[in-house]
Amino acid sequence: MHRRTALTVSAALLAAAPLLTACGSDAHPGAAAVVGGERIDVSSLQAQVDDVRAAQQGSPQAAQLVQATGDLPRRKLNVMIFDRVVDRVAEDNGVSATRAELQETRTAFVRQSGGEDRLATALLQEQGVAPDQIDAVVRRNVLMNKIAAKLGVTDSPEGQQKLTDVFSAASKALAIDVNPRYGRWDDTQVRLDTAYDGSPWLRQITKDPAAAPAGA
């Protein structure tokens, strides 16, 4: 089967908002969110933020990158929650990502970007992804493309709506509760409403692998 890849699935994380520090809500002390009864601790979220900030500080454009991602905690929490929704949809549809598929997709991303360093630079600049977080981006793309294939989703408004409906249903089933310091989770749009720039999470799930990844 011809496998398609898409890095643009995370493009909705590029909205601008003030940097927040967070403590736990009254209901879930120390939690940034609770998804399907499982906590995403503030400490785990902060570790991801710290990884990105460290990578940004090593860039010649450090000041610009930090300024452009002032809302980084929200962006990373958006991703962490969304990945759990992806896992739920994948499980519901009997979809998984093999080691070979992950390696093949990462190799394709590297080739499309013109090398490992250029891929890392593009993801850091365009999506706020640290080098040690690239594997998570790869896994998300593999799972989402396999989910789309399993559901027979086409690259059309109707197909994208079908995919959105499936993810929305999974999101609701997970009863996602977000610390209000980070905003509110929107089950219909499958995203944190305060981290939104108008670009749907689920767009361009099946992108021509001949095209360069976002930011490349």
Steps between C-alpha positions, in 0.01 A plus 500: 500500500623848418560672834442873532653729759407835654692730730243779471262330742657695788480842335210609720738547792641831379266752663638786709405539867674589829729247665328328790638321799255262658406333819240231535128572502304447819356177362833356384793656688821496296324396181503696177224275369325170560428289192304179527562499873877529454689810608733714297706650780620858488852364554475284186370794299776726634764243403383518139499880511852501646625273221372743238635805679844338527499422129387853418779650707748309286370666183642819346136620492444423869332828592260485207412135562427557868291807423304315233413219743403698805202268547718188489348328807157516338633377168677205655198412713285514187732246338519276808121483526451455128747212491287319757194553282698359206591196711132448588386521137783269392406245765131520411584431136764231554781722372859501623840624385777248447865580552561454127222746413636757741851468360376516141297813569781675685737419216251651256472816708878531518531452124225752425660755733849460357659335801455428870625843610265682264206292619581582862540869419173514307301329774653719770431820308159416358341278764696545823625141495830415671731245336414230754129553427523422128423132550165600653421709191586204278285263704204739492521531123528125446200430722286775351570395145423137585181604675398703195570201276309262727198731499521555125545873547568697184662840463166678461278712725278199559797280583649751739162544672473123543843492662415794723179329612690184596759696698234714662314190621820356645580831665158510669538141615827589673327767713795739469535739794756781459645721769326834430837678502555345157152551360216264413506190286258512207376151413339619179819651360728257688732768633562751777289796402756751633777349283319530171599700191218399267672191355323169570705225661379243253579670171726349235520158656592350164769717353702404192834369632672672209417837659737643758395495867371818655778745564753310292 
